[in-house]
Short mmCIF file of C-alpha atoms and ligand atoms in Angstrom, two decimals:
data_model
loop_
_atom_site.label_atom_id
_atom_site.label_comp_id
_atom_site.label_asym_id
_atom_site.label_seq_id
_atom_site.Cartn_x
_atom_site.Cartn_y
_atom_site.Cartn_z
CA UNK A 1 55.13 85.14 97.29
CA UNK A 2 54.36 87.86 99.74
CA UNK A 3 56.95 90.59 100.41
CA UNK A 4 58.44 88.97 103.57
CA UNK A 5 59.03 85.75 101.55
CA UNK A 6 60.49 87.71 98.63
CA UNK A 7 62.93 89.43 101.04
CA UNK A 8 64.01 86.09 102.54
CA UNK A 9 64.56 84.58 99.11
CA UNK A 10 66.58 87.70 98.08
CA UNK A 11 68.72 87.65 101.18
CA UNK A 12 69.40 83.86 100.76
CA UNK A 13 70.54 84.55 97.21
CA UNK A 14 72.87 87.24 98.30
CA UNK A 15 74.20 84.92 101.06
CA UNK A 16 74.88 82.23 98.40
CA UNK A 17 77.01 84.74 96.50
CA UNK A 18 74.56 84.62 93.58
CA UNK A 19 74.12 87.81 91.53
CA UNK A 20 70.95 89.87 91.62
CA UNK A 21 69.88 90.59 88.07
CA UNK A 22 67.61 93.44 86.85
CA UNK A 23 64.46 91.40 86.59
CA UNK A 24 64.81 89.75 89.99
CA UNK A 25 62.82 91.02 92.96
CA UNK A 26 64.83 93.36 95.20
CA UNK A 27 64.03 95.46 98.15
CA UNK A 28 63.29 99.08 97.38
CA UNK A 29 66.10 100.26 99.63
CA UNK A 30 68.58 98.00 97.74
CA UNK A 31 67.41 99.47 94.49
CA UNK A 32 67.59 103.08 95.73
CA UNK A 33 71.09 102.58 97.33
CA UNK A 34 72.46 101.14 94.16
CA UNK A 35 70.98 103.87 91.98
CA UNK A 36 72.60 106.37 94.35
CA UNK A 37 76.06 104.75 94.42
CA UNK A 38 76.20 103.71 90.77
CA UNK A 39 75.00 107.07 89.35
CA UNK A 40 77.44 108.93 91.62
CA UNK A 41 80.13 106.60 90.27
CA UNK A 42 79.07 107.45 86.69
CA UNK A 43 79.04 111.11 87.36
CA UNK A 44 82.54 110.88 88.85
CA UNK A 45 83.90 109.20 85.74
CA UNK A 46 82.46 111.83 83.43
CA UNK A 47 83.30 114.89 85.66
CA UNK A 48 86.74 113.31 86.16
CA UNK A 49 87.44 113.95 82.49
CA UNK A 50 87.78 117.68 83.18
CA UNK A 51 90.96 117.99 85.21
CA UNK A 52 92.78 115.80 82.73
CA UNK A 53 91.05 117.27 79.68
CA UNK A 54 92.62 120.63 80.84
CA UNK A 55 96.09 119.28 79.69
CA UNK A 56 95.13 117.77 76.31
CA UNK A 57 96.22 120.82 74.40
CA UNK A 58 99.42 121.25 76.46
CA UNK A 59 100.76 117.65 76.61
CA UNK A 60 104.51 117.79 76.36
CA UNK A 61 104.81 115.35 73.33
CA UNK A 62 102.61 113.89 70.67
CA UNK A 63 102.95 110.55 72.40
CA UNK A 64 101.87 111.87 75.73
CA UNK A 65 98.95 113.60 74.01
CA UNK A 66 97.71 110.45 72.29
CA UNK A 67 97.86 108.48 75.59
CA UNK A 68 96.02 111.19 77.52
CA UNK A 69 93.33 111.49 74.84
CA UNK A 70 92.77 107.74 74.95
CA UNK A 71 92.59 107.80 78.75
CA UNK A 72 90.13 110.66 78.84
CA UNK A 73 87.91 108.89 76.31
CA UNK A 74 88.11 105.77 78.50
CA UNK A 75 86.70 107.65 81.43
CA UNK A 76 83.79 108.83 79.28
CA UNK A 77 83.22 105.24 78.29
CA UNK A 78 83.16 104.14 81.96
CA UNK A 79 80.53 106.75 82.56
CA UNK A 80 78.51 105.27 79.71
CA UNK A 81 78.71 101.67 81.01
CA UNK A 82 77.77 102.84 84.47
CA UNK A 83 74.77 104.98 83.31
CA UNK A 84 73.68 102.00 81.25
CA UNK A 85 74.01 99.65 84.27
CA UNK A 86 72.11 102.15 86.45
CA UNK A 87 69.26 102.36 83.92
CA UNK A 88 68.66 98.61 84.39
CA UNK A 89 67.31 99.65 87.86
CA UNK A 90 64.37 101.50 86.30
CA UNK A 91 65.56 105.08 86.08
CA UNK A 92 66.42 107.11 83.04
CA UNK A 93 69.72 108.68 82.10
CA UNK A 94 67.91 112.05 81.88
CA UNK A 95 66.77 111.71 85.51
CA UNK A 96 70.28 110.87 86.63
CA UNK A 97 71.80 113.85 84.78
CA UNK A 98 69.06 116.15 86.12
CA UNK A 99 69.98 115.05 89.68
CA UNK A 100 73.61 115.97 89.00
CA UNK A 101 72.74 119.31 87.59
CA UNK A 102 70.34 120.12 90.46
CA UNK A 103 72.94 119.22 93.07
CA UNK A 104 70.91 116.20 94.30
CA UNK A 105 73.58 113.72 93.21
CA UNK A 106 77.20 113.86 94.20
CA UNK A 107 80.45 112.95 92.36
CA UNK A 108 83.89 112.18 93.79
CA UNK A 109 85.25 115.10 95.78
CA UNK A 110 88.71 114.67 94.20
CA UNK A 111 87.62 116.10 90.86
CA UNK A 112 86.99 119.57 92.41
CA UNK A 113 90.73 120.09 92.66
CA UNK A 114 92.64 121.90 89.89
CA UNK A 115 95.34 120.36 87.61
CA UNK A 116 97.90 123.01 87.75
CA UNK A 117 100.95 121.42 86.06
CA UNK A 118 101.80 118.52 83.76
CA UNK A 119 102.87 116.51 86.86
CA UNK A 120 99.30 116.64 88.03
CA UNK A 121 98.45 114.35 85.07
CA UNK A 122 100.96 111.90 86.44
CA UNK A 123 99.56 112.15 89.95
CA UNK A 124 95.99 111.75 88.83
CA UNK A 125 96.72 108.54 86.96
CA UNK A 126 99.02 107.15 89.73
CA UNK A 127 96.91 108.20 92.76
CA UNK A 128 93.39 108.82 91.61
CA UNK A 129 93.19 105.91 89.25
CA UNK A 130 95.19 103.94 91.75
CA UNK A 131 92.59 104.67 94.46
CA UNK A 132 89.71 104.08 92.06
CA UNK A 133 91.03 100.71 91.08
CA UNK A 134 91.50 99.46 94.65
CA UNK A 135 87.81 100.31 95.25
CA UNK A 136 86.72 98.88 91.90
CA UNK A 137 88.51 95.55 92.20
CA UNK A 138 86.47 95.00 95.32
CA UNK A 139 83.29 96.01 93.44
CA UNK A 140 83.83 93.33 90.82
CA UNK A 141 82.26 91.06 93.42
CA UNK A 142 79.32 93.38 94.20
CA UNK A 143 76.03 91.57 94.38
CA UNK A 144 74.24 93.43 91.58
CA UNK A 145 75.17 91.74 88.23
CA UNK A 146 75.28 94.58 85.75
CA UNK A 147 77.43 96.69 88.20
CA UNK A 148 79.82 93.78 88.78
CA UNK A 149 80.21 93.08 85.13
CA UNK A 150 80.86 96.76 84.28
CA UNK A 151 83.50 96.82 86.92
CA UNK A 152 85.45 93.94 85.32
CA UNK A 153 85.95 95.86 82.17
CA UNK A 154 86.58 99.16 83.86
CA UNK A 155 89.29 97.62 86.06
CA UNK A 156 91.21 96.46 83.07
CA UNK A 157 91.29 99.97 81.68
CA UNK A 158 92.03 101.65 85.05
CA UNK A 159 94.99 99.41 85.47
CA UNK A 160 96.49 100.83 82.31
CA UNK A 161 95.59 104.36 83.49
CA UNK A 162 97.36 103.86 86.78
CA UNK A 163 100.55 102.67 85.11
CA UNK A 164 100.58 105.55 82.55
CA UNK A 165 100.38 108.01 85.49
CA UNK A 166 103.10 106.24 87.44
CA UNK A 167 105.20 106.26 84.40
CA UNK A 168 104.89 110.11 84.07
CA UNK A 169 105.83 110.50 87.66
CA UNK A 170 108.80 108.12 87.28
CA UNK A 171 110.05 110.11 84.26
CA UNK A 172 109.72 113.43 86.05
CA UNK A 173 111.27 112.08 89.22
CA UNK A 174 114.29 110.99 87.17
CA UNK A 175 114.47 114.20 85.17
CA UNK A 176 115.88 117.60 86.13
CA UNK A 177 115.69 119.04 89.57
CA UNK A 178 112.80 121.18 88.49
CA UNK A 179 110.92 118.26 87.05
CA UNK A 180 111.40 116.34 90.24
CA UNK A 181 110.12 119.28 92.27
CA UNK A 182 107.08 119.45 90.08
CA UNK A 183 106.39 115.76 90.62
CA UNK A 184 106.77 116.17 94.43
CA UNK A 185 104.49 119.28 94.42
CA UNK A 186 101.82 117.31 92.59
CA UNK A 187 102.09 114.38 95.09
CA UNK A 188 101.77 116.87 97.94
CA UNK A 189 98.50 118.32 96.56
CA UNK A 190 96.84 115.06 95.43
CA UNK A 191 97.79 112.71 98.24
CA UNK A 192 95.29 113.78 100.90
CA UNK A 193 92.34 114.24 98.49
CA UNK A 194 93.18 110.71 97.21
CA UNK A 195 92.74 109.30 100.73
CA UNK A 196 89.39 111.13 100.95
CA UNK A 197 88.17 109.28 97.90
CA UNK A 198 87.39 106.24 99.98
CA UNK A 199 84.75 108.22 101.90
CA UNK A 200 84.30 108.84 105.65
CA UNK A 201 85.75 106.51 108.31
CA UNK A 202 83.60 103.33 108.74
CA UNK A 203 82.03 104.61 111.96
CA UNK A 204 80.87 107.81 110.21
CA UNK A 205 79.74 106.09 106.96
CA UNK A 206 75.90 106.41 106.56
CA UNK A 207 75.46 103.66 103.97
CA UNK A 208 78.20 101.14 104.77
CA UNK A 209 76.45 98.80 107.23
CA UNK A 210 73.48 98.16 104.91
CA UNK A 211 75.64 98.06 101.81
CA UNK A 212 77.95 95.50 103.38
CA UNK A 213 74.98 93.34 104.51
CA UNK A 214 73.61 93.28 100.97
CA UNK A 215 77.11 92.84 99.49
CA UNK A 216 76.84 96.01 97.49
CA UNK A 217 80.13 96.90 99.16
CA UNK A 218 82.48 94.06 99.80
CA UNK A 219 85.14 95.91 101.78
CA UNK A 220 84.74 98.96 104.05
CA UNK A 221 85.93 102.50 103.30
CA UNK A 222 88.79 102.16 105.87
CA UNK A 223 89.86 98.69 104.69
CA UNK A 224 90.20 99.98 101.15
CA UNK A 225 91.97 103.18 102.12
CA UNK A 226 94.53 101.18 104.08
CA UNK A 227 95.05 98.86 101.14
CA UNK A 228 95.74 101.87 98.91
CA UNK A 229 98.21 103.41 101.42
CA UNK A 230 100.08 100.08 101.79
CA UNK A 231 100.46 99.60 98.07
CA UNK A 232 101.30 103.27 97.26
CA UNK A 233 104.01 104.07 99.79
CA UNK A 234 106.53 101.62 98.29
CA UNK A 235 105.74 103.01 94.90
CA UNK A 236 106.61 106.55 96.09
CA UNK A 237 109.79 105.24 97.71
CA UNK A 238 110.87 103.58 94.47
CA UNK A 239 110.72 106.77 92.45
CA UNK A 240 112.27 108.77 95.32
CA UNK A 241 109.29 111.01 96.16
CA UNK A 242 108.07 111.68 99.75
CA UNK A 243 104.51 111.12 100.89
CA UNK A 244 103.49 114.38 102.57
CA UNK A 245 102.59 112.85 105.91
CA UNK A 246 105.05 113.14 108.82
CA UNK A 247 103.08 110.47 110.67
CA UNK A 248 103.37 107.83 108.01
CA UNK A 249 105.18 104.85 109.44
CA UNK A 250 105.11 101.11 108.96
CA UNK A 251 103.53 99.45 111.92
CA UNK A 252 105.10 95.96 112.19
CA UNK A 253 102.53 94.71 114.67
CA UNK A 254 99.65 95.54 112.32
CA UNK A 255 101.57 94.71 109.15
CA UNK A 256 100.30 98.11 107.67
CA UNK A 257 101.32 101.65 107.45
CA UNK A 258 99.91 104.02 110.08
CA UNK A 259 99.05 107.44 108.72
CA UNK A 260 98.08 110.87 109.96
CA UNK A 261 94.60 112.31 110.42
CA UNK A 262 92.53 113.23 107.35
CA UNK A 263 91.15 116.70 107.26
CA UNK A 264 87.43 115.89 107.20
CA UNK A 265 86.41 119.57 107.39
CA UNK A 266 88.09 120.01 104.00
CA UNK A 267 86.28 116.90 102.71
CA UNK A 268 82.84 118.19 103.90
CA UNK A 269 83.52 121.58 102.41
CA UNK A 270 84.36 120.13 99.00
CA UNK A 271 81.39 117.68 99.07
CA UNK A 272 79.12 120.60 100.04
CA UNK A 273 80.05 122.37 96.84
CA UNK A 274 82.76 124.70 98.12
CA UNK A 275 85.97 123.08 96.82
CA UNK A 276 88.34 125.01 94.50
CA UNK A 277 86.58 123.95 91.24
CA UNK A 278 83.04 122.73 92.09
CA UNK A 279 81.28 125.53 90.32
CA UNK A 280 83.46 125.35 87.22
CA UNK A 281 83.06 121.55 86.94
CA UNK A 282 79.29 121.65 87.10
CA UNK A 283 79.08 124.74 84.80
CA UNK A 284 81.19 122.98 82.22
CA UNK A 285 79.02 119.87 82.40
CA UNK A 286 75.88 121.93 81.96
CA UNK A 287 77.26 123.75 78.94
CA UNK A 288 78.47 120.51 77.29
CA UNK A 289 74.99 119.01 77.96
CA UNK A 290 73.19 121.93 76.46
CA UNK A 291 75.45 121.99 73.40
CA UNK A 292 74.71 118.27 72.89
CA UNK A 293 70.97 118.82 72.88
CA UNK A 294 70.79 118.70 69.06
CA UNK A 295 72.67 115.40 68.96
CA UNK A 296 70.20 113.82 71.45
CA UNK A 297 67.27 115.17 69.42
CA UNK A 298 68.70 113.91 66.10
CA UNK A 299 69.37 110.49 67.59
CA UNK A 300 65.80 110.29 69.07
CA UNK A 301 64.33 111.29 65.71
CA UNK A 302 66.41 108.67 63.88
CA UNK A 303 65.37 106.02 66.37
CA UNK A 304 61.69 106.96 66.04
CA UNK A 305 61.92 106.77 62.19
CA UNK A 306 63.67 103.43 62.34
CA UNK A 307 61.03 102.01 64.63
CA UNK A 308 58.22 103.39 62.50
CA UNK A 309 59.84 101.72 59.47
CA UNK A 310 60.26 98.40 61.13
CA UNK A 311 56.69 98.50 62.42
CA UNK A 312 55.30 99.25 58.92
N1 LIG B 1 83.33 112.22 97.24
O1 LIG B 1 78.08 106.31 103.59
P1 LIG B 1 79.32 106.65 102.69
C1 LIG B 1 87.42 107.45 89.20
C2 LIG B 1 79.47 110.74 100.19
S1 LIG B 1 85.90 106.92 89.82
C3 LIG B 1 82.06 112.74 97.33
O2 LIG B 1 80.59 106.07 103.10
P2 LIG B 1 79.07 105.01 100.34
C4 LIG B 1 87.85 107.11 87.86
C5 LIG B 1 78.59 109.51 99.88
O3 LIG B 1 78.18 109.59 98.51
C6 LIG B 1 85.81 107.55 91.43
N2 LIG B 1 81.13 112.25 98.14
O4 LIG B 1 78.85 106.39 101.11
C7 LIG B 1 88.62 108.26 87.29
C8 LIG B 1 77.41 109.78 100.80
O5 LIG B 1 76.58 110.78 100.44
P3 LIG B 1 75.06 110.53 99.86
C9 LIG B 1 84.47 107.33 92.01
C10 LIG B 1 81.51 111.14 98.91
O6 LIG B 1 78.41 105.20 99.01
C11 LIG B 1 89.97 108.37 87.62
C12 LIG B 1 78.11 110.29 102.07
O7 LIG B 1 79.40 110.80 101.62
N3 LIG B 1 84.40 106.00 92.46
O8 LIG B 1 88.09 108.04 90.02
C13 LIG B 1 82.75 110.61 98.81
O9 LIG B 1 78.67 103.85 101.05
C14 LIG B 1 90.74 109.43 87.10
C15 LIG B 1 78.44 109.17 103.09
O10 LIG B 1 79.41 108.28 102.66
C16 LIG B 1 83.26 105.47 92.93
O11 LIG B 1 82.27 106.19 93.01
C17 LIG B 1 83.73 111.17 97.93
N4 LIG B 1 84.97 110.77 97.89
O12 LIG B 1 80.68 104.92 100.10
C18 LIG B 1 88.04 109.17 86.41
C19 LIG B 1 83.27 104.04 93.38
N5 LIG B 1 82.77 109.56 99.70
O13 LIG B 1 75.17 109.70 98.62
C20 LIG B 1 88.81 110.20 85.88
C21 LIG B 1 81.91 103.61 93.83
C22 LIG B 1 81.62 109.44 100.26
O14 LIG B 1 74.28 109.80 100.99
C23 LIG B 1 90.13 110.34 86.23
N6 LIG B 1 81.49 104.13 95.06
N7 LIG B 1 80.83 110.44 99.77
O15 LIG B 1 74.49 111.84 99.57
C24 LIG B 1 81.76 103.71 96.21
O16 LIG B 1 82.49 102.69 96.41
C25 LIG B 1 81.14 104.38 97.46
O17 LIG B 1 80.02 105.13 96.96
C26 LIG B 1 82.20 105.19 98.28
C27 LIG B 1 81.38 105.89 99.43
C28 LIG B 1 83.20 104.34 98.87
C29 LIG B 1 82.73 106.29 97.39
#
């Protein structure tokens, strides 16, 4: 088949809702766009371990510590599935990590905000995992097979993460006046960055049109953001916390909550590397990567030895 025929066959397959698999022909732009989105997703999971890792040594009880430890490890695991799935597109993990370290690849802006109090751990689980899951449920139907399958497993774990965060917030909201104030303060700081996680408005989103055509994305940034707002507002009401948005109001005609404007200047600043913790996050990742060099070398040597033995 020539390239035009390959493209037609590929598009027909996508239209039939069949999955594209690693050995299938795919347009170069499809491959590149997936590598971009999936690797940035993987980087987000791994960098996302840092704000929560910050509280591992200060969790208020042994039970809370055990739960948080498991959650942070899950996020590392999500990064691994996603790096593995991205490698099926013909790029190595080393190349992906280099792109992160050299500032050529992004990660979710939200992880550049500090976790200042224990309530932030509740807010991250409730809001950040809550936003991630809305997006990822939609991605379970993405057209690229390995990405879709990784999402199924990740969603199951994220669902537990969201609940554990909400349970922390519920406990604090029903605690002393100081605990409730701490929960409210965390909600105030994490709300708007959570809305930014869904990316720019549809009209400003550079990749959306093509990604929707190829069913890489199944719902738009604004659709998913609205879904998140609609499901989160009643949860805040239930635990007696106030969403920090004076313009938030249920719109009976639309059947959705209207909400106030997002500060896109802040988003751009953070994405450009100038958020409160960007430098710290990347520096920590670089240090951990360098400190892990000997592990990678030892594993490569072990693998080479094993292969030489089985070839002999
Ligand atoms: N932060 O054209 P679009 C998690 C960039 S996982 C930074 O709309 P697209 C688990 C975008 O990359 C959270 N940059 O882009 C966890 C592009 O720049 P580029 C991560 C952003 O890809 C929880 C440019 O703006 N989830 O939280 C952001 O079509 C708790 C134009 O934007 C995923 O990655 C942002 N928020 O749509 C872990 C889900 N938004 O690449 C630990 C998969 C946009 O051209 C603790 N990804 N940009 O240089 C997606 O669904 C999509 O990539 C979107 C963006 C929706 C994020």
